[in-house]
Coordinates of C-alpha atoms in Angstrom, one line a residue:
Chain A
X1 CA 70.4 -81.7 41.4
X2 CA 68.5 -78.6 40.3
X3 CA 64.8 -77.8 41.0
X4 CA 64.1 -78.8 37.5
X5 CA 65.8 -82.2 37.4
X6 CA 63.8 -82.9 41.0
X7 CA 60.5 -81.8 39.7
X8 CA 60.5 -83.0 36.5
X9 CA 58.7 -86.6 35.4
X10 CA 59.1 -87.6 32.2
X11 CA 56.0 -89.8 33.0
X12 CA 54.0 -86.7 33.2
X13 CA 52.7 -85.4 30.3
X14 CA 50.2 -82.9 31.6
X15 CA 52.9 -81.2 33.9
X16 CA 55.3 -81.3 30.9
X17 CA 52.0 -79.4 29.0
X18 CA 51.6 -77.0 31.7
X19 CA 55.6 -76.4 31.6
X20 CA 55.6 -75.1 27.8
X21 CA 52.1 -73.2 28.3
X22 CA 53.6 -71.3 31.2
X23 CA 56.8 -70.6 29.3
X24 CA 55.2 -69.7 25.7
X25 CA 52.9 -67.6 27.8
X26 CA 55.7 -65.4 30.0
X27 CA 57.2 -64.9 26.4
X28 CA 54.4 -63.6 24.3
X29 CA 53.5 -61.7 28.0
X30 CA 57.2 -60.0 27.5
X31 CA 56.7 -59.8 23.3
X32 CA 52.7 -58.1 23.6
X33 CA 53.8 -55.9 26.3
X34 CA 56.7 -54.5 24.1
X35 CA 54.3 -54.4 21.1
X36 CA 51.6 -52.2 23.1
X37 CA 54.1 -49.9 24.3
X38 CA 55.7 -49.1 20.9
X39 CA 54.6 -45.6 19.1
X40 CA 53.1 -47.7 16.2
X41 CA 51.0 -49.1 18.4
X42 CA 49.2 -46.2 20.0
X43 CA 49.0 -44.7 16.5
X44 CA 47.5 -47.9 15.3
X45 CA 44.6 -47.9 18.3
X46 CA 44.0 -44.1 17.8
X47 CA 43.1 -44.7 14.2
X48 CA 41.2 -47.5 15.2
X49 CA 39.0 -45.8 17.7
X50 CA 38.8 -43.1 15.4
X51 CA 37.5 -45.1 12.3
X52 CA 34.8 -46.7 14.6
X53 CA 34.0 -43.2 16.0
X54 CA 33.4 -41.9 12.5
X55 CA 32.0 -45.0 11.4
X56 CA 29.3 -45.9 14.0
X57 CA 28.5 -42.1 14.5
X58 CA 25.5 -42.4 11.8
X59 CA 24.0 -45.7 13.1
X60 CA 24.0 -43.9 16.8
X61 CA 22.2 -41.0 15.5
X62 CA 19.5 -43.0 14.0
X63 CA 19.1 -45.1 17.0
X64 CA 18.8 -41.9 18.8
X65 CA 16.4 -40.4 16.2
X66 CA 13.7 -43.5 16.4
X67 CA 14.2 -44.0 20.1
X68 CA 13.0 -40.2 20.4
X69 CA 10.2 -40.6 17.7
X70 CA 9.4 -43.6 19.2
X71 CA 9.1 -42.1 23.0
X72 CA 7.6 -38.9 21.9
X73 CA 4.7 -40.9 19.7
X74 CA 4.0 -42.8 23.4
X75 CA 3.8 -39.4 24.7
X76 CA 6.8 -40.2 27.1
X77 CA 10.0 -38.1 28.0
X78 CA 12.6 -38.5 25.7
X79 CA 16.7 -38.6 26.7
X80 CA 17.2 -35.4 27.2
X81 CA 14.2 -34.3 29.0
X82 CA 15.1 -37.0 31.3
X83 CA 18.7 -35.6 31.7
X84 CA 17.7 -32.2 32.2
X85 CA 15.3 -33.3 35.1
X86 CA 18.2 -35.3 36.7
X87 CA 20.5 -32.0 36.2
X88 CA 17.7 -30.4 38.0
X89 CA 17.3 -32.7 40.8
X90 CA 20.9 -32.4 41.4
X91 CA 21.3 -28.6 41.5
X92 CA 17.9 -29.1 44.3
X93 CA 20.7 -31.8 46.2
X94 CA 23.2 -28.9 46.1
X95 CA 21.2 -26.5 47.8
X96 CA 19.6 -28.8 50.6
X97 CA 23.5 -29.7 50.9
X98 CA 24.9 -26.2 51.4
X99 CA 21.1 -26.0 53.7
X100 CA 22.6 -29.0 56.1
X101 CA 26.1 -27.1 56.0
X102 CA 24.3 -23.8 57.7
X103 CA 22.2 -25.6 60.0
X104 CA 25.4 -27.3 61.0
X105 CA 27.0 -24.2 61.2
X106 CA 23.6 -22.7 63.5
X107 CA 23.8 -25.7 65.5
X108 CA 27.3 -25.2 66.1
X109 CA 27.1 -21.5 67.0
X110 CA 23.8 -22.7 70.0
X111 CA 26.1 -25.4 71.5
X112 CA 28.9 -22.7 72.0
X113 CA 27.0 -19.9 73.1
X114 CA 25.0 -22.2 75.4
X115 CA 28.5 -23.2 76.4
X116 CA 29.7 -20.2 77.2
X117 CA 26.5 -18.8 79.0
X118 CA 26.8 -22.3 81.3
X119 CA 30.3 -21.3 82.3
Chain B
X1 CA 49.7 -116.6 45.7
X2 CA 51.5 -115.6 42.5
X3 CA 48.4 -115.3 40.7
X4 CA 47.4 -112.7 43.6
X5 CA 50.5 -110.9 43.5
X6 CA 50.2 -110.4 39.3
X7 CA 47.0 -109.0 39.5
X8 CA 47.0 -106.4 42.1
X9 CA 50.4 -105.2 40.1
X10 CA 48.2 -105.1 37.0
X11 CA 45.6 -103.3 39.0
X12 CA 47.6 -100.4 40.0
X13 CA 49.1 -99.7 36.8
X14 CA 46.0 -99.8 34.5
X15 CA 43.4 -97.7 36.1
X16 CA 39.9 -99.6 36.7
X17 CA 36.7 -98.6 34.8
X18 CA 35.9 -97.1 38.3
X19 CA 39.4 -94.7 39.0
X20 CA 38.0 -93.8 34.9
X21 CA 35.1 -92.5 36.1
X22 CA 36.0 -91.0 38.9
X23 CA 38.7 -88.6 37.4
X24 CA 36.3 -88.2 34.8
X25 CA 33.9 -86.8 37.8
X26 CA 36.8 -84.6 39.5
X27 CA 37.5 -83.0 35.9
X28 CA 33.6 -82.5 35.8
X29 CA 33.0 -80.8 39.1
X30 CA 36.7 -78.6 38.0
X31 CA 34.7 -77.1 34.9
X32 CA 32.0 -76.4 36.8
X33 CA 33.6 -74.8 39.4
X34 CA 35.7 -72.7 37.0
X35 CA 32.4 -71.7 35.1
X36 CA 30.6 -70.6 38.8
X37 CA 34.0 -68.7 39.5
X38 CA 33.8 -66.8 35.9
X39 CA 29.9 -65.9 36.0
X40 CA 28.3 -65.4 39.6
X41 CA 29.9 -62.4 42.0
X42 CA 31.5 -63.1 45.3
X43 CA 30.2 -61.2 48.0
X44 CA 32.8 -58.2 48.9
X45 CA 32.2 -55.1 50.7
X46 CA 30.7 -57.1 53.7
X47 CA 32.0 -54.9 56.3
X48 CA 29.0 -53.4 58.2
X49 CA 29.0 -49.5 57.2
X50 CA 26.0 -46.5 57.4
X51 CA 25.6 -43.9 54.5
X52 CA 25.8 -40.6 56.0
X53 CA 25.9 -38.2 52.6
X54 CA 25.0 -38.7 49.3
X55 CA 24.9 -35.9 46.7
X56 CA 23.9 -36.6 42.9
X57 CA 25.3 -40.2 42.2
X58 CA 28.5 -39.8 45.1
X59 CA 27.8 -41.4 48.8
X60 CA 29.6 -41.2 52.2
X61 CA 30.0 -44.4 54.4
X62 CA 30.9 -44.3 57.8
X63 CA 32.0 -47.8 58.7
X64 CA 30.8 -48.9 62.0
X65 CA 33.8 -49.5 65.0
X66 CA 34.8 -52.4 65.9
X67 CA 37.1 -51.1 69.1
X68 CA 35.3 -49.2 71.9
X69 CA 35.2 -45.5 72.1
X70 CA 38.4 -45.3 74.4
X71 CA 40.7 -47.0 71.9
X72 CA 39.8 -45.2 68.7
X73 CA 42.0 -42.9 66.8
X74 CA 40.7 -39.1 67.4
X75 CA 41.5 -38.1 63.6
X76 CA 39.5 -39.8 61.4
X77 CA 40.1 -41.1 58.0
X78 CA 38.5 -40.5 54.6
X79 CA 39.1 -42.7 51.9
X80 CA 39.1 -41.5 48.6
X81 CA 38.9 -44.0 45.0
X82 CA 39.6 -43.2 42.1
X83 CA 36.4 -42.1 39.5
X84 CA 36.4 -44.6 37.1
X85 CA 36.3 -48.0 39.5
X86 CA 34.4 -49.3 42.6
X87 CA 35.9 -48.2 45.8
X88 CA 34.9 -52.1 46.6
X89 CA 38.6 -52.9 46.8
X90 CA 39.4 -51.3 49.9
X91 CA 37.2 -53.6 51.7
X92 CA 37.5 -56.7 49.0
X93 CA 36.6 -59.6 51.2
X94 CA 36.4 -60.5 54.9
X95 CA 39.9 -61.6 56.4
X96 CA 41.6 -59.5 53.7
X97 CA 40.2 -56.2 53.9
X98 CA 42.0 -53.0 54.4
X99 CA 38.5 -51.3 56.0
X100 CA 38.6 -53.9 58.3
X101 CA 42.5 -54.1 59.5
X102 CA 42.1 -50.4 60.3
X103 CA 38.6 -50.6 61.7
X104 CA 40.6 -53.2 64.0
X105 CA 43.5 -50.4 64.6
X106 CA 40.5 -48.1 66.2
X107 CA 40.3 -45.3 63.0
X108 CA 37.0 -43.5 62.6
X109 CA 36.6 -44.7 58.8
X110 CA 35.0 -43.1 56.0
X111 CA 34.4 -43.8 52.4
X112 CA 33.9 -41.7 49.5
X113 CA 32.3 -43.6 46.3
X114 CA 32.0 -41.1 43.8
X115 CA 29.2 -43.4 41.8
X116 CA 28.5 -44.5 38.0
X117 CA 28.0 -40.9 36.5
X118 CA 25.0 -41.2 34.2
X119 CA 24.0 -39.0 30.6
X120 CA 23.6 -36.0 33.2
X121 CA 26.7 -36.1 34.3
X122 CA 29.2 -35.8 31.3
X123 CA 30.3 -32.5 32.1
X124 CA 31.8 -33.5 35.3
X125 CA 35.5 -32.4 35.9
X126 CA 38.4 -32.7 38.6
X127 CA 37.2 -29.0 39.5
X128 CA 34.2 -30.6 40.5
X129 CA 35.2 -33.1 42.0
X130 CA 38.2 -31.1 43.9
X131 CA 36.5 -28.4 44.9
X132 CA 32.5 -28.9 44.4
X133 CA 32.3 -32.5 46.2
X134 CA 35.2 -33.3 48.1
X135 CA 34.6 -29.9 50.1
X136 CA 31.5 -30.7 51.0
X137 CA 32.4 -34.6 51.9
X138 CA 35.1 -33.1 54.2
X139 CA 32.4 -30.6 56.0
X140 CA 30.2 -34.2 56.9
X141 CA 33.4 -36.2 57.8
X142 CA 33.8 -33.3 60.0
X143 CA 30.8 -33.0 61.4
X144 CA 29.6 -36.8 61.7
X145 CA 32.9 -37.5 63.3
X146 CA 32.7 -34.2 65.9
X147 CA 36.4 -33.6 64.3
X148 CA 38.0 -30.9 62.8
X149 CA 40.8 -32.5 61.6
X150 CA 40.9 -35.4 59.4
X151 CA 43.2 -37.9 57.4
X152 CA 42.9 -38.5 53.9
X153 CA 43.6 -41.2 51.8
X154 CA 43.5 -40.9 48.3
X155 CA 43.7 -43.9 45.7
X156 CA 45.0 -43.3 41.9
X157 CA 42.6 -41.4 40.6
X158 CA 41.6 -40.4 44.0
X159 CA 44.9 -39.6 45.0
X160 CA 44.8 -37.1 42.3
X161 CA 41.6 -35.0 43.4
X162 CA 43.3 -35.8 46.8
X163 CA 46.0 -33.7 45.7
X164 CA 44.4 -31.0 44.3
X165 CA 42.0 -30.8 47.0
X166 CA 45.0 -30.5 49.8
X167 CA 46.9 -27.8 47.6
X168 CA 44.3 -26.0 46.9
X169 CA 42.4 -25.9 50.7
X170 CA 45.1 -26.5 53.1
X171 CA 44.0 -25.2 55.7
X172 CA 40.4 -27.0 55.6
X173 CA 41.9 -29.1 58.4
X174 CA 43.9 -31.7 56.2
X175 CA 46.6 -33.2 58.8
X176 CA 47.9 -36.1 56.8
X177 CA 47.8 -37.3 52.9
X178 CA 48.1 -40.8 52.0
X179 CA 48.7 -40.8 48.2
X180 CA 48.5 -45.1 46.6
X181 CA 50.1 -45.4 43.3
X182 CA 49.3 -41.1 42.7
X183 CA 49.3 -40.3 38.8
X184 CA 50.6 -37.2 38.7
X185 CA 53.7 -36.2 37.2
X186 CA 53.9 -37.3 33.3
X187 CA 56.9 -35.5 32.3
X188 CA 58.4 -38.9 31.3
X189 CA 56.8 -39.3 28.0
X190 CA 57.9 -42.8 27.3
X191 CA 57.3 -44.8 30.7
X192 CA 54.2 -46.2 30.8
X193 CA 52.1 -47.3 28.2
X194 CA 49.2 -44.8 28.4
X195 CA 51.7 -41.8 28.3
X196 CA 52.6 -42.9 25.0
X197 CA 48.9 -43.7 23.4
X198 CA 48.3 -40.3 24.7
X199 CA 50.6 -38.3 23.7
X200 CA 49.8 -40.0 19.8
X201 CA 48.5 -37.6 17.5
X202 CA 45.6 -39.9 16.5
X203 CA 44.8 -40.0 19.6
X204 CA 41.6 -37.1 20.5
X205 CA 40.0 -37.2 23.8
X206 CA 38.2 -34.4 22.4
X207 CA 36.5 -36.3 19.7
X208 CA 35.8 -39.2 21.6
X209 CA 34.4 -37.2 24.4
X210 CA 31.9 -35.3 22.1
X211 CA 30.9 -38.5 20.6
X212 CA 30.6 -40.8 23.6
X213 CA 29.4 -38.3 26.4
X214 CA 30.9 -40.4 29.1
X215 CA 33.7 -43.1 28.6
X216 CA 32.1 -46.3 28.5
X217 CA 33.6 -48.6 31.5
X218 CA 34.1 -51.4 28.6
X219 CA 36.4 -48.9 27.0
X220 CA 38.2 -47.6 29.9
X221 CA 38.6 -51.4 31.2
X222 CA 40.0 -52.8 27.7
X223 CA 42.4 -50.1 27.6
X224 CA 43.6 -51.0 31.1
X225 CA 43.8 -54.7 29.6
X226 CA 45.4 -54.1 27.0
X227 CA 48.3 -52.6 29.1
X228 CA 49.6 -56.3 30.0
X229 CA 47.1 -58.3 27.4
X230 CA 48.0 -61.9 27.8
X231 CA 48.2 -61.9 31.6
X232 CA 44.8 -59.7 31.7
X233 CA 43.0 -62.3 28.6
X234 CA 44.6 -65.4 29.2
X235 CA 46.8 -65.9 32.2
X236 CA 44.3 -64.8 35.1
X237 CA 42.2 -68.0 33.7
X238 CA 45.1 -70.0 33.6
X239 CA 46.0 -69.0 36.8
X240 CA 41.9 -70.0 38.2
X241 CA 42.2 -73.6 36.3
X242 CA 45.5 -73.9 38.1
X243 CA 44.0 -73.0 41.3
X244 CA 41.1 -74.5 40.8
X245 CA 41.5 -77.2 44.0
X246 CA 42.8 -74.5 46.6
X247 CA 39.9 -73.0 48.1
X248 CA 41.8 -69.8 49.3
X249 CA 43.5 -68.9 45.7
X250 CA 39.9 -69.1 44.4
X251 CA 38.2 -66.9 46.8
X252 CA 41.0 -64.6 46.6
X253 CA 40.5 -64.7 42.3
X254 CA 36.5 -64.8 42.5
X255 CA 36.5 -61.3 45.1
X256 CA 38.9 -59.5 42.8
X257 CA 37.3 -60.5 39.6
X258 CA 34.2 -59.6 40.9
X259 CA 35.6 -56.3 41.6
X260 CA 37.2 -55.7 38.0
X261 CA 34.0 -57.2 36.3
X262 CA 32.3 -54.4 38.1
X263 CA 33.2 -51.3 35.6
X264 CA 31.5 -47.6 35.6
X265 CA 32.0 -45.1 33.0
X266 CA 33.7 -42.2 33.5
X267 CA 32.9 -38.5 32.9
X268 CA 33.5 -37.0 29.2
X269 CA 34.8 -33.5 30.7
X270 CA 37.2 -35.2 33.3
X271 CA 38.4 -38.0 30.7
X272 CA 39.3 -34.8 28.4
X273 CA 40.7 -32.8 31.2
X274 CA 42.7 -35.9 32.0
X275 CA 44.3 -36.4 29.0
X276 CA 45.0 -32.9 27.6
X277 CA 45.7 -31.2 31.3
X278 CA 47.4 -33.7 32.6
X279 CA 48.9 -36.7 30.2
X280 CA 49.5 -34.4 27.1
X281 CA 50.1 -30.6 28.9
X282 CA 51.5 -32.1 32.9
X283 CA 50.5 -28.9 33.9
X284 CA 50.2 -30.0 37.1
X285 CA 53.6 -30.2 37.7
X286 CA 54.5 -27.9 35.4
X287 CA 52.6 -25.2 38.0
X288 CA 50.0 -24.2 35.2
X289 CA 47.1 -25.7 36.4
X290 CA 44.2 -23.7 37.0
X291 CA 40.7 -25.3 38.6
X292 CA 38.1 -23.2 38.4
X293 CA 40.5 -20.3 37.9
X294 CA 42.4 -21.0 41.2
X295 CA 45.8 -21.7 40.3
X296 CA 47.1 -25.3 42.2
X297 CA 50.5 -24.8 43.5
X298 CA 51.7 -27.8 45.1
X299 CA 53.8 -25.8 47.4
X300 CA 50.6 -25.2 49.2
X301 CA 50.5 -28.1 50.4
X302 CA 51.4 -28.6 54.1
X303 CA 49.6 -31.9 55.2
X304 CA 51.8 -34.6 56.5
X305 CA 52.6 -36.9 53.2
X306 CA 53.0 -40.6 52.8
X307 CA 53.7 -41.5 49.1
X308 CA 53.0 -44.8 48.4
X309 CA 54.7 -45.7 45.3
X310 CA 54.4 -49.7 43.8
X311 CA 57.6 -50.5 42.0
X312 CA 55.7 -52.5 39.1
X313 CA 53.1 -50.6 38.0
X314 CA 52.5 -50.7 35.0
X315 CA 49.5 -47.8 35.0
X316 CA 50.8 -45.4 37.3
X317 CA 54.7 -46.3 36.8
X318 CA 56.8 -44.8 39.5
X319 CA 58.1 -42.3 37.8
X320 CA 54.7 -40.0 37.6
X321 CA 54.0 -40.4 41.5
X322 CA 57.9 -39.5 42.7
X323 CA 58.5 -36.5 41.8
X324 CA 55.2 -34.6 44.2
X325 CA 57.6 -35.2 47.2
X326 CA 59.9 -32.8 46.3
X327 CA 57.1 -30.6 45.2
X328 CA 54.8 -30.5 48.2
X329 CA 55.5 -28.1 50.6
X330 CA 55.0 -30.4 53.7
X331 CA 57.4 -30.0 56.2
X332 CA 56.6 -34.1 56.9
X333 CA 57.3 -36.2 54.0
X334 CA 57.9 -39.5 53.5
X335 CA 58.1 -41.9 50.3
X336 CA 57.2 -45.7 50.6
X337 CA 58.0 -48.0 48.1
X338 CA 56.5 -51.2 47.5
X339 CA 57.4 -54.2 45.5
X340 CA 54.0 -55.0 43.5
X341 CA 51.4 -53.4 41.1
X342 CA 48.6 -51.2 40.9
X343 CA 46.3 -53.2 42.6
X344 CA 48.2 -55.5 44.5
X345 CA 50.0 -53.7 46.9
X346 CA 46.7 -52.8 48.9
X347 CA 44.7 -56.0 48.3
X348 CA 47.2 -58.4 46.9
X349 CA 48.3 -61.6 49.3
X350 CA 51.5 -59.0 50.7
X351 CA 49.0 -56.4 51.4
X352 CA 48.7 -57.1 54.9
X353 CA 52.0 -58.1 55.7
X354 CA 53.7 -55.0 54.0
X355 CA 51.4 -52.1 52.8
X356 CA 48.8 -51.9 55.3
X357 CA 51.0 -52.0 58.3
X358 CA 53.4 -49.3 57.2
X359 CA 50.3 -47.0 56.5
X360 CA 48.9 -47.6 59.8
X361 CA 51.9 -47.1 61.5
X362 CA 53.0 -43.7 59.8
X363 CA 49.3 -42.8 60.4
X364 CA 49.0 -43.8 64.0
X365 CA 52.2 -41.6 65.2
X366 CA 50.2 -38.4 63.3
X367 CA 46.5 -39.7 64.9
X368 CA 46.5 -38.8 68.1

């Protein structure tokens, strides 16, 4: 009279399918998650990272290097020009932000005075 | 008659060339449901809102009322995400939106998204962020809304800068601090799986940071994967194929995986601060941590605290958000634990019924 003797149909092979996915899934859920949380594994993913770090370090650079030869031989900005100008526009933001701050503050100070001369 | 009788049994135990087809059909229109759900986005952060500040990549929203003037809360409330996510999940999808349930409470709602930080940005920390941005966030909360006081409600990563922002400037007119799943004790070295890759000796944010600039969003989202892999690779599939004929489980699975899908890197300098300030050295709670040479003493802080703490998270397990209670100098304190994850327990299906109605309620009493 369980669940499981209601539910299950021995005429139904897709549900009886689904059955064993679910349950060989929640176990290698349960197994990975111990796996991932073991010491060997974080030394195994550091090394990893590391190796492909080290490894695709000299690729990057020569992408870097052509992209730059490539943008300054069309006479166009390269990378870090661009990100020095962005670095630049921000520092600009900063100041027109602290700008609003004292005109908030200004504006502020008129409503209170004109407050306090209307009382 | 007989002959009658035989046949119709025949016909519904064989299925006609017809019934063939039209399975065939159903399984059809399944797959190509299942393929729409995995490669289009679902339309989320619908709730009507206005930008009021934006500095370098980060923008304010104000989110328009929905309750007249006369009902609204007089302390507004700043929402704050974590860096290395869209703070799309606060307002995932309309019906089931936490912007929205408190827009419908009568709070003056605003919300910080920090932004994708580009090539210019890699030398962003939580100084920055603490004391550079959320300062000046605060100052337009506070002016837009006409209100010196304001609430704050900080998410993970968020709910760190939230913290250090509060200790650091408490009397900027913080009244209350809403901390959601708060990473910030990680004293416990082997709870939680990104303690322990941390805290490997292979392990160098340093390296990675000088090689990368900023952490890709690929990276940062694998390694969040990876944390429960089967569930994060194969069973949220499983779980859309299963679904696939229930409208309301698919729009709930096509908003939120339209929400992870959408990753952002995250700074170089605040993914090494992160690691060696925090995972490796806890100098927060350890009272060593200095942003830009202030020293952040949690005593400081006097806001009204609600920790939220989700009892199965596995990213920020309980552990690193429990012990700031005892820490914080807040003469009002209170810790709410919730059964469910990371994520879920502000826009899973309990959400509403649980999470959001406790944080509206403490808020409410400290709103007026």
């Amino acid at each position: 009279m369980s669940s499981n003797s209601e539910t299950f149909n021995p005429f139904d092979p897709t549900g009886m399918l689904k059955d064993m996915r679910d349950a060989s899934m929640d176990a290698w859920a349960k197994v990975m998650v111990d796996v991932v949380n073991t010491d060997a594994y974080a030394d195994a993913s550091g090394a990893m990272l590391d190796a492909w770090l080290v490894s695709s370090g000299p690729f990057r650079k020569a992408v870097e290097d052509t992209m730059k030869n490539t943008l300054a031989s069309l006479n166009l900005p390269s990378r870090d020009e661009v990100t020095r100008l962005a670095e630049r526009l921000t520092n600009i933001e900063v100041r027109l932000d602290d700008m609003d701050a004292k005109l908030d503050e200004v504006l502020s100070a008129c409503r209170s005075s004109m407050d306090n001369s209307g009382n | 008659m007989n002959t009658t009788t035989d046949d119709s049994a025949v016909g519904n135990a064989v299925p006609t060339f017809f019934d063939v087809c039209n399975e065939w059909h159903k399984a059809m229109e399944r797959v190509e449901k299942f393929n729409r759900f995995l490669t289009t986005d679902a339309k989320i952060a619908q709730t009507p809102r206005e930008l009021v500040w934006t500095l370098n990549k980060a923008k304010l929203y104000h989110y328009i009322p929905t309750v007249p003037e006369s009902q609204r809360k007089q302390v507004p409330l700043l929402m704050v995400f974590a860096i290395m996510n869209r703070p799309h999940v606060l307002d995932l999808r309309p019906g089931h939106s936490f912007v929205e349930y408190m827009l419908g409470k009568g709070y003056e709602l605003y919300l910080l998204d920090w932004g994708a930080p580009g090539p210019e940005d890699k030398n962003l920390k939580f100084d920055d962020y603490a004391l550079d941005y959320l300062p000046r966030v605060v100052r337009k909360v506070k002016s837009h809304s006409g209100c010196d006081e304001f609430s704050m409600l900080g998410w993970c990563l968020g709910a760190l800068i939230s913290t250090l922002y509060a200790s650091l400037r408490p009397d900027d007119g913080l009244k209350n601090l809403i901390l959601l799943t708060a990473p910030l004790d990680f004293s416990e070295r082997t709870e939680g799986a990104f303690t322990r890759w941390t805290k490997s000796n292979r392990f160098n944010p340093n390296i990675i940071a000088q090689k990368l600039g900023n952490i890709p969003g690929e990276m940062i989202d694998s390694g969040a994967k990876m944390l429960k892999p089967v569930e994060n690779y194969i069973g949220s599939y499983t779980m859309l194929w299963d679904n696939i004929d229930n409208p309301a489980a698919t729009e709930a699975w096509h908003s939120m995986n339209t929400w992870v899908r959408d990753i952002i890197p995250m700074s170089g300098a605040a993914y090494e601060q992160l690691i060696n300030e925090f995972y490796k050295e806890n100098r927060l709670m350890e009272g060593t941590l200095q942003i830009r040479g202030e020293q952040v003493d949690l005593s400081k802080l006097k806001a009204s605290l609600l920790n939220v703490i989700a009892e199965s998270d596995h990213i920020t397990p309980p552990c690193q958000s429990e012990r700031v209670i005892d820490k914080a100098g807040s003469d009002d304190k209170e810790v709410f634990r919730v059964r469910g994850g990371h994520i879920g327990i502000m826009a899973g299906r309990g959400a509403e019924k649980n999470t959001w109605p406790h944080i509206e309620e403490w808020l409410a009493k400290r709103s007026e």
